[in-house]
Short mmCIF file of C-alpha atoms in Angstrom, two decimals:
data_model
loop_
_atom_site.label_atom_id
_atom_site.label_comp_id
_atom_site.label_asym_id
_atom_site.label_seq_id
_atom_site.Cartn_x
_atom_site.Cartn_y
_atom_site.Cartn_z
CA MET U 1 15.19 59.10 11.54
CA LYS U 2 17.07 56.16 13.01
CA THR U 3 19.70 56.24 15.75
CA SER U 4 22.00 54.20 13.52
CA ASP U 5 22.01 57.06 11.00
CA PHE U 6 24.29 58.91 13.42
CA ASN U 7 26.89 56.18 13.66
CA TYR U 8 30.38 56.68 12.25
CA TYR U 9 33.70 54.83 12.29
CA LEU U 10 36.13 56.09 14.92
CA PRO U 11 39.52 54.47 15.55
CA GLU U 12 40.13 54.19 19.29
CA GLU U 13 43.48 55.97 19.04
CA LEU U 14 41.67 59.21 18.08
CA ILE U 15 39.88 59.41 21.45
CA ALA U 16 41.87 62.10 23.30
CA GLN U 17 43.11 60.88 26.67
CA THR U 18 44.80 64.08 27.83
CA PRO U 19 44.25 67.79 27.12
CA VAL U 20 46.66 69.71 24.89
CA GLU U 21 48.75 72.62 26.16
CA PRO U 22 48.10 75.46 25.88
CA ARG U 23 44.31 75.11 25.79
CA ASP U 24 43.80 77.12 22.61
CA SER U 25 46.36 75.16 20.58
CA SER U 26 43.83 72.42 19.84
CA ARG U 27 42.69 72.10 16.25
CA LEU U 28 39.57 73.82 14.95
CA MET U 29 37.39 72.69 12.08
CA VAL U 30 35.41 75.56 10.56
CA MET U 31 32.15 74.73 8.80
CA ASP U 32 29.97 76.93 6.63
CA ARG U 33 26.62 75.37 7.43
CA LYS U 34 24.99 76.60 4.24
CA SER U 35 27.53 75.10 1.85
CA GLY U 36 29.10 72.48 4.13
CA LYS U 37 32.57 73.80 3.20
CA LEU U 38 35.26 72.90 5.73
CA SER U 39 38.49 74.65 6.74
CA HIS U 40 41.19 73.46 9.13
CA LYS U 41 42.61 75.89 11.68
CA HIS U 42 43.70 76.07 15.32
CA PHE U 43 41.40 77.17 18.10
CA TYR U 44 43.25 80.47 18.62
CA ASP U 45 42.17 81.34 15.05
CA ILE U 46 38.54 81.42 16.18
CA ILE U 47 38.78 85.17 16.65
CA ASP U 48 38.94 85.51 12.84
CA TYR U 49 35.42 84.07 12.57
CA LEU U 50 33.85 86.34 15.19
CA ASN U 51 32.65 89.81 14.22
CA GLU U 52 32.25 93.01 16.16
CA GLY U 53 28.67 93.04 17.42
CA ASP U 54 28.44 89.26 17.84
CA CYS U 55 27.99 87.71 21.26
CA LEU U 56 29.38 84.49 22.69
CA ILE U 57 27.28 82.64 25.26
CA LEU U 58 29.30 80.53 27.71
CA ASN U 59 28.15 77.99 30.30
CA ASP U 60 29.83 78.92 33.59
CA SER U 61 28.95 75.70 35.42
CA ARG U 62 31.80 74.21 37.44
CA VAL U 63 32.40 70.47 37.76
CA LEU U 64 32.29 69.00 41.24
CA PRO U 65 35.12 66.61 42.19
CA ALA U 66 32.21 64.27 42.68
CA ARG U 67 33.84 60.81 42.81
CA ILE U 68 34.65 59.78 46.39
CA PHE U 69 35.82 56.50 47.91
CA GLY U 70 34.98 55.35 51.41
CA THR U 71 33.95 52.41 53.56
CA LYS U 72 30.73 50.93 54.88
CA LYS U 73 30.59 51.77 58.59
CA ASP U 74 29.63 48.33 59.95
CA THR U 75 31.79 46.11 57.73
CA GLY U 76 34.59 48.29 56.37
CA ALA U 77 33.72 47.24 52.80
CA THR U 78 34.94 49.66 50.14
CA VAL U 79 32.37 51.79 48.30
CA GLU U 80 32.46 54.40 45.55
CA PHE U 81 30.03 57.32 45.44
CA LEU U 82 29.46 59.54 42.41
CA LEU U 83 27.44 62.66 43.21
CA LEU U 84 24.87 63.39 40.51
CA ARG U 85 23.12 66.45 41.92
CA GLN U 86 22.56 68.41 45.09
CA ILE U 87 18.93 68.26 46.21
CA GLU U 88 19.24 70.61 49.19
CA ASN U 89 22.02 71.54 51.61
CA LYS U 90 23.87 68.26 52.22
CA ARG U 91 21.27 65.93 50.67
CA CYS U 92 22.38 64.60 47.26
CA GLU U 93 21.48 62.05 44.65
CA VAL U 94 24.39 59.66 44.08
CA LEU U 95 25.43 56.60 42.12
CA THR U 96 26.94 53.91 44.35
CA LYS U 97 29.23 51.06 43.46
CA PRO U 98 28.45 48.38 44.46
CA GLY U 99 24.80 49.32 44.83
CA ARG U 100 23.79 46.35 46.94
CA LYS U 101 25.85 47.74 49.84
CA ALA U 102 23.84 50.96 49.92
CA ARG U 103 20.39 50.11 51.26
CA PRO U 104 18.36 52.76 53.13
CA GLY U 105 19.77 53.28 56.61
CA THR U 106 23.29 52.19 55.64
CA GLU U 107 26.08 54.48 56.87
CA PHE U 108 29.38 55.23 55.14
CA ILE U 109 32.61 57.00 56.12
CA PHE U 110 34.96 58.96 53.85
CA GLY U 111 38.37 60.48 54.54
CA ASP U 112 38.82 58.97 58.02
CA GLY U 113 35.57 60.54 59.17
CA MET U 114 35.97 63.92 57.48
CA LEU U 115 32.73 63.10 55.64
CA LYS U 116 29.92 60.76 56.64
CA ALA U 117 26.81 59.65 54.77
CA VAL U 118 23.59 57.77 55.38
CA VAL U 119 21.32 56.43 52.62
CA VAL U 120 17.76 57.69 53.06
CA ASP U 121 16.05 56.50 49.86
CA VAL U 122 16.42 54.71 46.51
CA THR U 123 15.16 56.28 43.26
CA GLU U 124 13.29 54.46 40.49
CA GLU U 125 16.53 54.39 38.48
CA GLY U 126 18.39 52.76 41.36
CA ASN U 127 20.32 55.85 42.43
CA ARG U 128 20.60 56.65 46.14
CA ILE U 129 19.40 59.71 48.03
CA VAL U 130 22.04 60.40 50.67
CA ASP U 131 22.37 62.77 53.61
CA PHE U 132 25.99 63.85 54.10
CA SER U 133 27.40 65.27 57.32
CA CYS U 134 30.66 67.16 57.76
CA GLU U 135 32.10 70.25 59.39
CA GLY U 136 31.66 73.32 57.21
CA SER U 137 30.87 73.25 53.49
CA LEU U 138 30.27 70.02 51.62
CA TYR U 139 31.96 71.58 48.58
CA GLU U 140 35.14 72.30 50.57
CA VAL U 141 35.28 68.69 51.77
CA LEU U 142 34.75 67.40 48.23
CA ASP U 143 37.63 69.61 47.05
CA LYS U 144 39.87 67.74 49.52
CA LEU U 145 38.57 64.19 49.08
CA GLY U 146 37.00 64.03 45.65
CA GLN U 147 38.27 63.08 42.23
CA MET U 148 37.08 64.46 38.90
CA PRO U 149 34.31 62.31 37.35
CA LEU U 150 36.05 61.86 34.00
CA PRO U 151 34.04 60.21 31.21
CA PRO U 152 34.37 56.43 30.90
CA TYR U 153 36.34 56.66 27.64
CA ILE U 154 39.21 58.54 29.35
CA HIS U 155 41.63 56.09 30.93
CA GLU U 156 44.58 58.38 31.68
CA LYS U 157 44.90 59.97 35.13
CA LEU U 158 44.30 63.72 35.20
CA ASN U 159 47.15 65.40 37.07
CA ASP U 160 45.59 68.87 37.27
CA LYS U 161 41.89 69.00 38.26
CA GLU U 162 41.57 72.47 36.69
CA ARG U 163 42.13 71.06 33.21
CA TYR U 164 38.64 69.57 33.40
CA GLN U 165 37.25 73.02 34.23
CA THR U 166 36.76 75.99 31.92
CA VAL U 167 38.78 79.07 32.88
CA TYR U 168 35.49 80.91 33.50
CA SER U 169 33.74 78.23 35.59
CA ARG U 170 32.19 79.55 38.81
CA GLU U 171 28.79 77.95 39.57
CA ARG U 172 29.37 74.54 41.18
CA GLY U 173 27.03 71.74 40.21
CA SER U 174 28.06 69.74 37.13
CA ALA U 175 28.90 66.05 37.02
CA ALA U 176 30.70 66.55 33.68
CA ALA U 177 32.43 69.50 32.04
CA PRO U 178 30.85 71.66 29.32
CA THR U 179 33.81 70.65 27.19
CA ALA U 180 33.53 73.06 24.25
CA GLY U 181 34.67 75.78 26.64
CA LEU U 182 37.85 73.95 27.67
CA HIS U 183 39.66 75.43 24.65
CA PHE U 184 39.41 79.06 25.79
CA THR U 185 42.22 80.79 27.66
CA LYS U 186 41.73 84.01 29.60
CA GLU U 187 44.02 85.74 27.10
CA LEU U 188 41.97 84.56 24.11
CA LEU U 189 38.74 85.70 25.76
CA GLU U 190 40.30 89.12 26.33
CA LYS U 191 41.29 89.37 22.66
CA ILE U 192 37.75 88.43 21.66
CA LYS U 193 36.32 91.16 23.90
CA ASN U 194 38.77 93.70 22.49
CA LYS U 195 37.46 92.92 19.01
CA GLY U 196 34.01 94.10 20.09
CA VAL U 197 32.47 90.69 20.68
CA LYS U 198 30.28 90.63 23.79
CA ILE U 199 30.38 87.70 26.21
CA GLY U 200 27.41 86.47 28.25
CA PHE U 201 26.95 83.60 30.67
CA VAL U 202 24.31 80.98 31.31
CA THR U 203 24.44 78.11 33.77
CA LEU U 204 23.42 74.57 32.93
CA HIS U 205 24.62 71.87 35.31
CA VAL U 206 25.69 68.96 33.15
CA GLY U 207 24.43 65.58 34.31
CA LEU U 208 25.91 62.16 33.58
CA GLY U 209 22.89 61.59 31.36
CA THR U 210 24.89 63.44 28.72
CA PHE U 211 26.84 60.18 28.25
CA ARG U 212 23.74 57.98 28.27
CA PRO U 213 23.44 56.08 24.98
CA VAL U 214 20.32 56.31 22.86
CA LYS U 215 18.86 52.81 23.16
CA VAL U 216 15.87 53.14 20.85
CA ASP U 217 15.96 52.69 17.07
CA ASP U 218 13.59 55.60 16.42
CA VAL U 219 15.28 58.84 17.52
CA THR U 220 11.95 60.46 18.38
CA LYS U 221 11.23 57.80 21.02
CA HIS U 222 14.27 58.70 23.15
CA HIS U 223 13.54 60.27 26.54
CA MET U 224 16.04 63.02 27.33
CA HIS U 225 17.53 63.44 30.79
CA SER U 226 16.70 66.61 32.75
CA GLU U 227 19.24 69.30 33.76
CA HIS U 228 18.96 72.51 35.76
CA TYR U 229 19.61 75.80 33.97
CA GLU U 230 19.61 79.52 34.64
CA LEU U 231 19.62 82.38 32.15
CA PRO U 232 20.26 85.67 34.00
CA GLU U 233 18.61 88.96 33.09
CA GLU U 234 21.84 90.60 31.89
CA THR U 235 22.51 87.74 29.45
CA ALA U 236 18.95 87.91 28.13
CA ALA U 237 19.39 91.65 27.55
CA LEU U 238 22.70 91.07 25.77
CA ILE U 239 21.16 88.49 23.43
CA ASN U 240 18.17 90.67 22.62
CA GLU U 241 20.41 93.69 21.98
CA THR U 242 22.69 91.60 19.73
CA LYS U 243 19.74 90.36 17.68
CA LYS U 244 18.28 93.86 17.44
CA ASN U 245 21.56 95.23 16.09
CA GLY U 246 22.03 92.45 13.54
CA GLY U 247 24.78 90.57 15.38
CA ARG U 248 25.07 86.83 15.73
CA VAL U 249 24.43 84.78 18.87
CA ILE U 250 27.03 82.02 19.08
CA ALA U 251 26.67 79.30 21.71
CA VAL U 252 29.78 77.71 23.18
CA GLY U 253 28.76 74.09 23.56
CA THR U 254 25.58 72.06 23.36
CA THR U 255 24.74 72.99 26.97
CA SER U 256 24.61 76.72 26.19
CA CYS U 257 22.59 75.90 23.08
CA ARG U 258 20.08 73.80 25.05
CA THR U 259 19.69 76.56 27.62
CA LEU U 260 18.96 79.27 25.05
CA GLU U 261 16.59 77.19 22.96
CA SER U 262 14.81 75.88 26.08
CA VAL U 263 14.09 79.40 27.27
CA ALA U 264 12.90 80.52 23.83
CA LYS U 265 10.62 77.49 23.60
CA ASN U 266 9.23 77.69 27.14
CA GLU U 267 8.94 81.47 27.52
CA GLY U 268 8.27 82.46 23.93
CA CYS U 269 11.14 84.95 24.14
CA ILE U 270 14.62 85.38 25.60
CA CYS U 271 14.23 86.62 29.15
CA ARG U 272 15.42 85.79 32.64
CA SER U 273 14.55 82.17 33.31
CA GLU U 274 15.44 79.32 35.63
CA GLY U 275 14.25 75.73 35.75
CA TRP U 276 14.76 72.21 34.47
CA THR U 277 15.01 71.26 30.83
CA ASP U 278 14.77 67.94 29.05
CA ILE U 279 14.75 69.50 25.59
CA PHE U 280 15.84 67.06 22.90
CA ILE U 281 17.19 68.70 19.76
CA TYR U 282 17.50 66.55 16.63
CA PRO U 283 17.12 67.21 12.87
CA GLY U 284 13.87 68.98 12.13
CA PHE U 285 14.15 71.23 15.20
CA GLU U 286 13.53 74.92 14.48
CA PHE U 287 16.17 77.09 16.18
CA LYS U 288 14.88 80.40 17.51
CA VAL U 289 18.11 81.87 18.95
CA LEU U 290 21.32 80.35 17.61
CA ASP U 291 23.33 81.76 14.73
CA GLY U 292 26.51 79.79 15.44
CA LEU U 293 27.77 76.89 17.51
CA ILE U 294 31.17 75.95 18.91
CA THR U 295 31.43 72.34 19.99
CA ASN U 296 33.69 69.31 20.32
CA PHE U 297 33.39 66.09 18.31
CA HIS U 298 30.83 63.82 19.95
CA LEU U 299 30.18 60.12 20.43
CA PRO U 300 28.52 58.14 17.64
CA GLU U 301 24.73 57.84 18.02
CA SER U 302 24.71 60.38 20.88
CA THR U 303 22.11 63.09 21.49
CA LEU U 304 24.96 65.59 21.10
CA ILE U 305 25.81 64.69 17.50
CA MET U 306 22.06 64.78 16.81
CA LEU U 307 21.89 68.35 18.15
CA VAL U 308 24.81 69.47 15.98
CA SER U 309 23.20 67.79 12.96
CA ALA U 310 19.97 69.67 13.65
CA PHE U 311 21.84 72.97 13.53
CA ALA U 312 24.38 72.39 10.75
CA GLY U 313 22.58 69.80 8.61
CA PHE U 314 22.80 66.02 8.83
CA ASP U 315 24.82 65.50 5.63
CA ASN U 316 27.20 68.35 6.49
CA VAL U 317 27.89 67.01 9.97
CA MET U 318 28.38 63.38 8.98
CA ASN U 319 30.77 64.51 6.24
CA ALA U 320 32.61 66.72 8.76
CA TYR U 321 33.03 63.77 11.12
CA LYS U 322 34.35 61.53 8.34
CA THR U 323 36.79 64.29 7.41
CA ALA U 324 37.83 64.70 11.05
CA VAL U 325 38.65 60.98 11.23
CA ASP U 326 40.58 61.14 7.93
CA GLU U 327 42.51 64.19 9.14
CA LYS U 328 43.16 62.54 12.54
CA TYR U 329 41.43 65.12 14.70
CA ARG U 330 41.23 64.31 18.42
CA PHE U 331 37.75 63.35 19.64
CA PHE U 332 35.48 63.82 22.68
CA SER U 333 36.04 65.74 25.94
CA PHE U 334 39.76 66.51 25.63
CA GLY U 335 39.64 66.58 21.84
CA ASP U 336 39.53 69.22 19.12
CA ALA U 337 36.73 71.64 18.29
CA MET U 338 34.43 72.71 15.48
CA ILE U 339 32.69 76.01 14.82
CA THR U 340 29.74 76.13 12.45
CA LEU U 341 28.29 79.43 11.28
#
Protein backbone atom coordinates (compact mmCIF):
# COMPACT_ATOMS: atom_id res chain seq x y z
CA MET A 1 0.00 0.00 0.00
CA LYS A 2 1.37 3.38 -1.02
CA THR A 3 1.42 6.56 1.04
CA SER A 4 -0.15 8.42 -1.88
CA ASP A 5 -3.23 6.18 -1.57
CA PHE A 6 -4.12 8.19 1.53
CA ASN A 7 -4.02 11.57 -0.16
CA TYR A 8 -7.19 13.61 -0.64
CA TYR A 9 -8.10 17.10 -1.81
CA LEU A 10 -8.64 19.58 1.02
CA PRO A 11 -9.37 23.27 0.43
CA GLU A 12 -7.34 25.38 2.84
CA GLU A 13 -10.42 27.23 4.09
CA LEU A 14 -11.69 23.98 5.68
CA ILE A 15 -8.74 23.80 8.09
CA ALA A 16 -10.25 24.98 11.38
CA GLN A 17 -8.30 27.87 12.89
CA THR A 18 -10.34 28.32 16.07
CA PRO A 19 -12.46 25.99 18.23
CA VAL A 20 -16.25 26.22 18.16
CA GLU A 21 -18.30 27.16 21.22
CA PRO A 22 -19.63 25.30 23.04
CA ARG A 23 -17.27 22.35 22.58
CA ASP A 24 -19.97 19.79 21.80
CA SER A 25 -21.63 21.90 19.09
CA SER A 26 -19.10 20.73 16.50
CA ARG A 27 -20.40 18.52 13.73
CA LEU A 28 -20.29 14.73 13.94
CA MET A 29 -20.11 12.31 11.06
CA VAL A 30 -21.43 8.86 11.99
CA MET A 31 -20.11 5.87 10.04
CA ASP A 32 -21.33 2.29 10.03
CA ARG A 33 -18.03 0.58 9.33
CA LYS A 34 -19.66 -2.55 7.94
CA SER A 35 -21.77 -0.80 5.30
CA GLY A 36 -19.90 2.51 5.06
CA LYS A 37 -23.21 4.37 5.51
CA LEU A 38 -22.78 7.94 6.72
CA SER A 39 -25.02 10.21 8.81
CA HIS A 40 -24.53 13.87 9.72
CA LYS A 41 -25.16 14.99 13.29
CA HIS A 42 -23.72 17.25 15.99
CA PHE A 43 -21.29 16.03 18.62
CA TYR A 44 -23.86 16.31 21.42
CA ASP A 45 -25.84 13.63 19.53
CA ILE A 46 -23.08 11.11 20.22
CA ILE A 47 -24.98 9.88 23.27
CA ASP A 48 -27.54 8.34 20.87
CA TYR A 49 -24.85 6.00 19.51
CA LEU A 50 -23.59 4.80 22.89
CA ASN A 51 -25.36 1.95 24.67
CA GLU A 52 -25.70 1.02 28.30
CA GLY A 53 -22.86 -1.38 29.05
CA ASP A 54 -20.42 0.24 26.61
CA CYS A 55 -17.26 1.91 27.85
CA LEU A 56 -15.46 5.00 26.58
CA ILE A 57 -11.69 5.12 26.94
CA LEU A 58 -10.26 8.65 27.20
CA ASN A 59 -6.65 9.85 27.12
CA ASP A 60 -6.17 12.13 30.14
CA SER A 61 -2.80 13.54 29.05
CA ARG A 62 -2.45 17.29 29.50
CA VAL A 63 -0.59 19.52 27.05
CA LEU A 64 2.37 21.46 28.40
CA PRO A 65 2.58 25.16 27.45
CA ALA A 66 5.85 24.01 25.98
CA ARG A 67 6.86 26.87 23.65
CA ILE A 68 9.08 29.41 25.42
CA PHE A 69 11.10 32.38 24.17
CA GLY A 70 14.31 33.59 25.72
CA THR A 71 17.80 34.89 25.06
CA LYS A 72 21.29 33.45 24.77
CA LYS A 73 23.14 34.47 27.94
CA ASP A 74 26.39 35.72 26.37
CA THR A 75 25.00 37.54 23.32
CA GLY A 76 21.35 38.31 24.06
CA ALA A 77 20.30 36.63 20.80
CA THR A 78 16.67 35.51 20.75
CA VAL A 79 15.92 31.77 20.90
CA GLU A 80 12.79 29.62 20.88
CA PHE A 81 12.56 26.35 22.80
CA LEU A 82 9.88 23.72 22.29
CA LEU A 83 9.85 21.06 25.01
CA LEU A 84 9.34 17.59 23.56
CA ARG A 85 9.55 15.42 26.66
CA GLN A 86 10.72 15.39 30.25
CA ILE A 87 13.60 12.98 30.77
CA GLU A 88 13.92 13.40 34.54
CA ASN A 89 13.23 16.22 36.99
CA LYS A 90 14.30 19.37 35.13
CA ARG A 91 16.16 17.65 32.28
CA CYS A 92 14.19 17.76 29.00
CA GLU A 93 14.54 17.08 25.32
CA VAL A 94 13.79 20.24 23.32
CA LEU A 95 13.67 21.62 19.81
CA THR A 96 15.59 24.89 19.47
CA LYS A 97 15.25 27.61 16.89
CA PRO A 98 17.77 28.54 15.63
CA GLY A 99 19.62 25.33 16.41
CA ARG A 100 23.10 26.64 15.70
CA LYS A 101 22.88 28.87 18.79
CA ALA A 102 22.35 25.88 21.08
CA ARG A 103 25.64 24.00 21.26
CA PRO A 104 26.52 21.96 24.38
CA GLY A 105 27.49 24.27 27.22
CA THR A 106 25.43 27.21 25.91
CA GLU A 107 23.28 28.97 28.53
CA PHE A 108 19.90 30.61 28.00
CA ILE A 109 17.63 32.85 30.08
CA PHE A 110 13.82 33.00 30.01
CA GLY A 111 11.41 35.38 31.72
CA ASP A 112 14.05 37.78 33.07
CA GLY A 113 15.79 34.95 34.86
CA MET A 114 12.71 33.13 36.14
CA LEU A 115 13.95 30.13 34.14
CA LYS A 116 17.48 29.27 33.04
CA ALA A 117 18.78 26.48 30.82
CA VAL A 118 22.06 24.93 29.76
CA VAL A 119 22.47 22.57 26.79
CA VAL A 120 24.14 19.33 27.85
CA ASP A 121 23.88 17.17 24.71
CA VAL A 122 22.62 16.91 21.12
CA THR A 123 20.56 13.90 19.94
CA GLU A 124 20.98 12.07 16.64
CA GLU A 125 17.91 13.91 15.33
CA GLY A 126 19.44 17.27 16.23
CA ASN A 127 17.26 17.93 19.27
CA ARG A 128 18.89 19.29 22.43
CA ILE A 129 19.06 17.77 25.89
CA VAL A 130 18.72 20.66 28.32
CA ASP A 131 19.00 21.08 32.08
CA PHE A 132 16.58 23.75 33.35
CA SER A 133 16.91 25.56 36.66
CA CYS A 134 14.23 27.56 38.45
CA GLU A 135 12.68 28.03 41.87
CA GLY A 136 9.97 25.49 42.54
CA SER A 137 8.23 23.39 39.89
CA LEU A 138 9.23 23.55 36.24
CA TYR A 139 5.56 23.02 35.33
CA GLU A 140 4.50 26.08 37.35
CA VAL A 141 7.10 28.23 35.59
CA LEU A 142 5.98 26.94 32.19
CA ASP A 143 2.38 27.84 33.07
CA LYS A 144 3.57 31.45 33.54
CA LEU A 145 6.00 31.75 30.62
CA GLY A 146 4.95 29.18 28.06
CA GLN A 147 2.67 29.25 25.06
CA MET A 148 0.62 26.35 23.70
CA PRO A 149 2.49 24.42 20.96
CA LEU A 150 -0.30 24.68 18.39
CA PRO A 151 0.11 22.64 15.19
CA PRO A 152 1.79 24.42 12.26
CA TYR A 153 -1.45 24.60 10.25
CA ILE A 154 -3.13 26.80 12.91
CA HIS A 155 -2.28 30.45 12.34
CA GLU A 156 -4.80 32.15 14.63
CA LYS A 157 -3.79 33.10 18.17
CA LEU A 158 -5.43 31.02 20.90
CA ASN A 159 -6.90 33.36 23.52
CA ASP A 160 -7.74 30.68 26.09
CA LYS A 161 -5.06 28.03 26.72
CA GLU A 162 -7.69 25.64 28.12
CA ARG A 163 -9.35 25.31 24.71
CA TYR A 164 -6.36 23.21 23.63
CA GLN A 165 -6.93 20.93 26.63
CA THR A 166 -9.64 18.33 27.15
CA VAL A 167 -11.93 19.02 30.11
CA TYR A 168 -10.63 15.81 31.74
CA SER A 169 -6.89 16.39 31.18
CA ARG A 170 -4.77 15.85 34.30
CA GLU A 171 -1.44 14.10 33.54
CA ARG A 172 1.04 16.69 32.22
CA GLY A 173 3.35 15.61 29.45
CA SER A 174 1.98 16.08 25.91
CA ALA A 175 3.43 18.30 23.21
CA ALA A 176 0.10 18.20 21.33
CA ALA A 177 -3.50 17.67 22.39
CA PRO A 178 -5.38 14.37 22.00
CA THR A 179 -7.84 16.35 19.91
CA ALA A 180 -10.75 13.90 19.60
CA GLY A 181 -11.47 14.60 23.25
CA LEU A 182 -11.73 18.38 22.78
CA HIS A 183 -15.40 18.00 21.83
CA PHE A 184 -16.54 16.69 25.22
CA THR A 185 -18.01 18.97 27.88
CA LYS A 186 -18.32 17.95 31.52
CA GLU A 187 -22.10 18.05 31.12
CA LEU A 188 -22.04 15.71 28.12
CA LEU A 189 -19.78 13.27 29.95
CA GLU A 190 -22.22 13.28 32.87
CA LYS A 191 -25.13 12.51 30.55
CA ILE A 192 -23.14 9.65 29.04
CA LYS A 193 -22.44 8.22 32.50
CA ASN A 194 -26.11 8.53 33.45
CA LYS A 195 -27.00 6.41 30.42
CA GLY A 196 -24.98 3.55 31.88
CA VAL A 197 -21.85 4.02 29.77
CA LYS A 198 -18.67 3.52 31.80
CA ILE A 199 -15.69 5.82 31.37
CA GLY A 200 -12.06 4.78 31.77
CA PHE A 201 -8.77 6.61 31.36
CA VAL A 202 -5.41 5.86 29.82
CA THR A 203 -2.45 8.20 29.46
CA LEU A 204 -0.43 8.56 26.29
CA HIS A 205 1.75 11.65 26.04
CA VAL A 206 1.41 12.90 22.49
CA GLY A 207 4.69 13.80 20.81
CA LEU A 208 5.24 16.18 17.91
CA GLY A 209 6.00 13.10 15.83
CA THR A 210 2.23 12.85 15.42
CA PHE A 211 2.58 15.65 12.82
CA ARG A 212 5.62 14.10 11.13
CA PRO A 213 4.85 13.36 7.47
CA VAL A 214 5.28 9.88 6.04
CA LYS A 215 8.23 10.34 3.67
CA VAL A 216 8.41 6.85 2.18
CA ASP A 217 6.34 5.60 -0.76
CA ASP A 218 5.76 2.17 0.79
CA VAL A 219 3.66 2.58 3.96
CA THR A 220 5.25 -0.46 5.59
CA LYS A 221 8.71 1.16 5.47
CA HIS A 222 7.72 4.08 7.72
CA HIS A 223 9.32 4.17 11.17
CA MET A 224 6.83 5.33 13.80
CA HIS A 225 7.80 7.73 16.55
CA SER A 226 7.73 6.48 20.16
CA GLU A 227 5.39 7.78 22.90
CA HIS A 228 5.01 6.97 26.58
CA TYR A 229 1.77 5.37 27.74
CA GLU A 230 0.14 4.03 30.88
CA LEU A 231 -2.92 1.81 31.22
CA PRO A 232 -3.97 1.64 34.90
CA GLU A 233 -5.34 -1.47 36.56
CA GLU A 234 -8.84 -0.05 37.05
CA THR A 235 -9.15 0.75 33.32
CA ALA A 236 -7.94 -2.73 32.39
CA ALA A 237 -10.58 -4.22 34.70
CA LEU A 238 -13.27 -2.01 33.18
CA ILE A 239 -12.37 -3.08 29.63
CA ASN A 240 -12.29 -6.76 30.52
CA GLU A 241 -15.63 -6.50 32.34
CA THR A 242 -17.18 -4.66 29.38
CA LYS A 243 -16.00 -7.34 26.94
CA LYS A 244 -17.19 -10.13 29.24
CA ASN A 245 -20.67 -8.60 29.42
CA GLY A 246 -20.96 -8.04 25.67
CA GLY A 247 -20.45 -4.28 25.70
CA ARG A 248 -18.38 -2.28 23.26
CA VAL A 249 -15.00 -0.66 23.94
CA ILE A 250 -14.91 2.71 22.20
CA ALA A 251 -11.64 4.65 22.05
CA VAL A 252 -11.72 8.43 22.05
CA GLY A 253 -8.92 9.33 19.67
CA THR A 254 -6.07 7.55 17.94
CA THR A 255 -3.92 7.92 21.08
CA SER A 256 -6.34 5.90 23.21
CA CYS A 257 -6.57 3.37 20.39
CA ARG A 258 -2.78 3.03 20.14
CA THR A 259 -2.50 2.56 23.89
CA LEU A 260 -5.09 -0.24 24.04
CA GLU A 261 -3.82 -2.09 20.99
CA SER A 262 -0.19 -1.72 22.14
CA VAL A 263 -0.98 -3.33 25.47
CA ALA A 264 -2.95 -6.16 23.84
CA LYS A 265 -0.10 -6.79 21.41
CA ASN A 266 2.74 -6.58 23.95
CA GLU A 267 1.08 -8.29 26.92
CA GLY A 268 -1.22 -10.70 25.12
CA CYS A 269 -4.14 -9.37 27.18
CA ILE A 270 -5.53 -6.15 28.64
CA CYS A 271 -3.85 -5.58 31.97
CA ARG A 272 -2.01 -2.87 33.84
CA SER A 273 0.87 -1.74 31.66
CA GLU A 274 3.29 1.14 31.26
CA GLY A 275 6.01 1.78 28.71
CA TRP A 276 6.86 3.19 25.31
CA THR A 277 5.05 2.35 22.12
CA ASP A 278 5.93 2.87 18.48
CA ILE A 279 3.01 0.79 17.21
CA PHE A 280 2.09 1.65 13.62
CA ILE A 281 -1.48 0.77 12.69
CA TYR A 282 -2.36 0.70 8.98
CA PRO A 283 -4.75 -1.40 6.83
CA GLY A 284 -4.25 -5.09 7.47
CA PHE A 285 -3.80 -4.60 11.23
CA GLU A 286 -5.87 -6.99 13.36
CA PHE A 287 -7.59 -5.11 16.21
CA LYS A 288 -7.83 -7.04 19.46
CA VAL A 289 -9.66 -4.49 21.64
CA LEU A 290 -11.52 -1.77 19.75
CA ASP A 291 -15.20 -1.91 18.85
CA GLY A 292 -15.57 1.79 18.06
CA LEU A 293 -13.49 4.89 17.46
CA ILE A 294 -14.14 8.61 17.89
CA THR A 295 -11.68 10.81 16.04
CA ASN A 296 -11.16 14.08 14.18
CA PHE A 297 -10.44 14.41 10.46
CA HIS A 298 -6.71 13.98 9.86
CA LEU A 299 -4.03 15.25 7.50
CA PRO A 300 -3.65 13.63 4.07
CA GLU A 301 -1.04 10.85 3.97
CA SER A 302 -0.69 10.89 7.78
CA THR A 303 -0.28 7.86 10.05
CA LEU A 304 -3.54 8.93 11.69
CA ILE A 305 -5.70 8.56 8.58
CA MET A 306 -3.97 5.21 8.01
CA LEU A 307 -5.01 4.08 11.50
CA VAL A 308 -8.64 5.09 10.93
CA SER A 309 -8.59 3.30 7.57
CA ALA A 310 -7.30 0.16 9.26
CA PHE A 311 -10.26 0.19 11.63
CA ALA A 312 -13.10 1.38 9.39
CA GLY A 313 -11.92 0.19 5.97
CA PHE A 314 -9.86 2.08 3.41
CA ASP A 315 -12.69 2.66 0.90
CA ASN A 316 -15.12 3.70 3.65
CA VAL A 317 -12.71 6.23 5.12
CA MET A 318 -11.62 7.79 1.84
CA ASN A 319 -15.28 8.14 0.85
CA ALA A 320 -16.05 9.69 4.26
CA TYR A 321 -13.27 12.24 3.79
CA LYS A 322 -14.50 13.16 0.31
CA THR A 323 -17.99 13.57 1.75
CA ALA A 324 -16.64 15.69 4.60
CA VAL A 325 -14.99 18.03 2.08
CA ASP A 326 -18.19 18.20 -0.01
CA GLU A 327 -20.26 18.93 3.11
CA LYS A 328 -17.71 21.53 4.30
CA TYR A 329 -16.79 19.88 7.58
CA ARG A 330 -14.01 21.56 9.57
CA PHE A 331 -10.71 19.65 9.59
CA PHE A 332 -7.82 18.83 11.93
CA SER A 333 -7.23 19.77 15.60
CA PHE A 334 -10.02 22.32 16.09
CA GLY A 335 -12.26 20.67 13.51
CA ASP A 336 -15.26 18.35 13.52
CA ALA A 337 -15.43 14.71 14.57
CA MET A 338 -16.35 11.27 13.30
CA ILE A 339 -17.51 8.17 15.15
CA THR A 340 -17.27 4.79 13.48
CA LEU A 341 -18.91 1.72 14.98
